[in-house]
Amino acid sequence: MPFSQQLLLIGGAVVILLVVIHSVHKRHILIDDSLFWIAFAVVLVVLGAFPQIVFFFARLFGFQSPANLVFAAITAVLIVKEFRTTAKLSILRDKVSQLAQEVALRTNEEQDSE
């Protein structure tokens, strides 16, 4: 992996880490949700600092370039993360809908009893 790609990988990971820490500090994201992003950034720093790991797995899985392995792995991880986020969002939307219906029924019952 060329040194410029190593620097880009490490720099991007540090930026992700700083954004996550800033978001937690400003209470835009919960600490539980930030753990994934912190672990993700740490893995990127490790891969950038020790490119031998990437070369080993690129040869093992038959990638022509270690950079292709990094891009494929990042894409796969983010797709899985997006799916999990979508599933959680779907559950929360259903709960909000149920709560809205319950509030509407209670409001209607209160108006009928008056």
mmCIF file of C-alpha atoms in Angstrom:
data_model
loop_
_atom_site.group_PDB
_atom_site.id
_atom_site.type_symbol
_atom_site.label_atom_id
_atom_site.label_comp_id
_atom_site.label_asym_id
_atom_site.label_seq_id
_atom_site.Cartn_x
_atom_site.Cartn_y
_atom_site.Cartn_z
ATOM 1 C CA MET A 1 0.000 0.000 0.000
ATOM 2 C CA PRO A 2 1.548 3.320 -1.015
ATOM 3 C CA PHE A 3 2.486 5.678 1.796
ATOM 4 C CA SER A 4 -0.001 8.288 0.512
ATOM 5 C CA GLN A 5 -2.835 5.766 0.897
ATOM 6 C CA GLN A 6 -1.637 4.921 4.402
ATOM 7 C CA LEU A 7 -1.704 8.600 5.335
ATOM 8 C CA LEU A 8 -5.141 9.017 3.774
ATOM 9 C CA LEU A 9 -6.482 6.009 5.682
ATOM 10 C CA ILE A 10 -5.031 7.174 9.005
ATOM 11 C CA GLY A 11 -6.102 10.787 8.392
ATOM 12 C CA GLY A 12 -9.650 9.728 7.509
ATOM 13 C CA ALA A 13 -9.847 7.556 10.606
ATOM 14 C CA VAL A 14 -8.668 10.399 12.826
ATOM 15 C CA VAL A 15 -11.266 12.724 11.271
ATOM 16 C CA ILE A 16 -13.997 10.127 11.904
ATOM 17 C CA LEU A 17 -12.817 9.778 15.492
ATOM 18 C CA LEU A 18 -12.840 13.546 16.055
ATOM 19 C CA VAL A 19 -16.314 13.927 14.532
ATOM 20 C CA VAL A 20 -17.678 11.120 16.723
ATOM 21 C CA ILE A 21 -16.128 12.570 19.875
ATOM 22 C CA HIS A 22 -17.469 16.035 19.004
ATOM 23 C CA SER A 23 -20.947 14.587 18.348
ATOM 24 C CA VAL A 24 -20.945 12.756 21.684
ATOM 25 C CA HIS A 25 -19.776 15.898 23.460
ATOM 26 C CA LYS A 26 -22.563 17.976 21.838
ATOM 27 C CA ARG A 27 -25.055 15.184 22.614
ATOM 28 C CA HIS A 28 -25.933 14.634 18.943
ATOM 29 C CA ILE A 29 -25.187 10.925 19.296
ATOM 30 C CA LEU A 30 -25.410 8.549 22.240
ATOM 31 C CA ILE A 31 -22.268 6.938 23.600
ATOM 32 C CA ASP A 32 -23.683 3.477 22.845
ATOM 33 C CA ASP A 33 -24.133 4.393 19.173
ATOM 34 C CA SER A 34 -20.695 5.970 18.976
ATOM 35 C CA LEU A 35 -18.899 2.762 19.979
ATOM 36 C CA PHE A 36 -19.265 1.342 16.467
ATOM 37 C CA TRP A 37 -17.703 4.434 14.912
ATOM 38 C CA ILE A 38 -14.869 4.538 17.426
ATOM 39 C CA ALA A 39 -14.079 0.863 16.775
ATOM 40 C CA PHE A 40 -14.327 1.500 13.022
ATOM 41 C CA ALA A 41 -11.842 4.379 13.255
ATOM 42 C CA VAL A 42 -9.450 2.342 15.403
ATOM 43 C CA VAL A 43 -9.504 -0.513 12.868
ATOM 44 C CA LEU A 44 -8.723 1.959 10.074
ATOM 45 C CA VAL A 45 -5.807 3.397 12.050
ATOM 46 C CA VAL A 46 -4.442 -0.109 12.668
ATOM 47 C CA LEU A 47 -4.787 -1.004 8.977
ATOM 48 C CA GLY A 48 -3.076 2.227 8.003
ATOM 49 C CA ALA A 49 -0.264 1.787 10.498
ATOM 50 C CA PHE A 50 0.297 -1.897 9.734
ATOM 51 C CA PRO A 51 -0.379 -2.396 6.018
ATOM 52 C CA GLN A 52 1.069 -5.930 6.189
ATOM 53 C CA ILE A 53 -2.311 -7.023 7.569
ATOM 54 C CA VAL A 54 -4.045 -5.709 4.458
ATOM 55 C CA PHE A 55 -1.473 -7.315 2.148
ATOM 56 C CA PHE A 56 -1.911 -10.682 3.870
ATOM 57 C CA PHE A 57 -5.698 -10.667 3.550
ATOM 58 C CA ALA A 58 -5.576 -9.280 -0.011
ATOM 59 C CA ARG A 59 -3.408 -12.234 -1.063
ATOM 60 C CA LEU A 60 -5.559 -14.655 0.948
ATOM 61 C CA PHE A 61 -8.816 -13.531 -0.708
ATOM 62 C CA GLY A 62 -7.320 -12.962 -4.156
ATOM 63 C CA PHE A 63 -7.589 -9.178 -4.429
ATOM 64 C CA GLN A 64 -5.311 -7.612 -7.029
ATOM 65 C CA SER A 65 -4.684 -4.570 -4.864
ATOM 66 C CA PRO A 66 -4.748 -4.181 -1.082
ATOM 67 C CA ALA A 67 -6.620 -0.900 -1.578
ATOM 68 C CA ASN A 68 -9.433 -2.824 -3.275
ATOM 69 C CA LEU A 69 -9.701 -5.027 -0.194
ATOM 70 C CA VAL A 70 -9.899 -1.980 2.075
ATOM 71 C CA PHE A 71 -12.596 -0.383 -0.075
ATOM 72 C CA ALA A 72 -14.587 -3.627 -0.319
ATOM 73 C CA ALA A 73 -14.364 -4.253 3.433
ATOM 74 C CA ILE A 74 -15.381 -0.697 4.303
ATOM 75 C CA THR A 75 -18.289 -0.865 1.867
ATOM 76 C CA ALA A 76 -19.471 -4.184 3.303
ATOM 77 C CA VAL A 77 -19.250 -2.976 6.909
ATOM 78 C CA LEU A 78 -21.133 0.230 6.128
ATOM 79 C CA ILE A 79 -23.867 -1.635 4.240
ATOM 80 C CA VAL A 80 -24.404 -3.919 7.245
ATOM 81 C CA LYS A 81 -24.425 -0.893 9.566
ATOM 82 C CA GLU A 82 -26.962 0.878 7.346
ATOM 83 C CA PHE A 83 -29.198 -2.197 7.355
ATOM 84 C CA ARG A 84 -29.103 -2.397 11.153
ATOM 85 C CA THR A 85 -29.853 1.328 11.405
ATOM 86 C CA THR A 86 -32.789 0.945 9.015
ATOM 87 C CA ALA A 87 -34.144 -1.965 11.068
ATOM 88 C CA LYS A 88 -33.928 0.070 14.289
ATOM 89 C CA LEU A 89 -35.561 3.046 12.601
ATOM 90 C CA SER A 90 -38.390 0.874 11.333
ATOM 91 C CA ILE A 91 -39.067 -0.437 14.839
ATOM 92 C CA LEU A 92 -39.019 3.102 16.260
ATOM 93 C CA ARG A 93 -41.425 4.354 13.578
ATOM 94 C CA ASP A 94 -43.819 1.552 14.471
ATOM 95 C CA LYS A 95 -43.597 2.431 18.165
ATOM 96 C CA VAL A 96 -44.248 6.117 17.437
ATOM 97 C CA SER A 97 -47.269 5.172 15.345
ATOM 98 C CA GLN A 98 -48.627 2.967 18.135
ATOM 99 C CA LEU A 99 -48.072 5.710 20.712
ATOM 100 C CA ALA A 100 -49.797 8.286 18.523
ATOM 101 C CA GLN A 101 -52.788 5.977 18.117
ATOM 102 C CA GLU A 102 -52.908 5.348 21.860
ATOM 103 C CA VAL A 103 -52.783 9.072 22.635
ATOM 104 C CA ALA A 104 -55.534 9.724 20.099
ATOM 105 C CA LEU A 105 -57.737 7.039 21.678
ATOM 106 C CA ARG A 106 -57.157 8.403 25.187
ATOM 107 C CA THR A 107 -57.874 11.946 24.060
ATOM 108 C CA ASN A 108 -61.077 10.751 22.390
ATOM 109 C CA GLU A 109 -62.127 8.868 25.546
ATOM 110 C CA GLU A 110 -61.479 11.963 27.687
ATOM 111 C CA GLN A 111 -63.571 14.123 25.358
ATOM 112 C CA ASP A 112 -66.427 11.585 25.385
ATOM 113 C CA SER A 113 -66.450 11.416 29.187
ATOM 114 C CA GLU A 114 -66.784 15.207 29.555
#
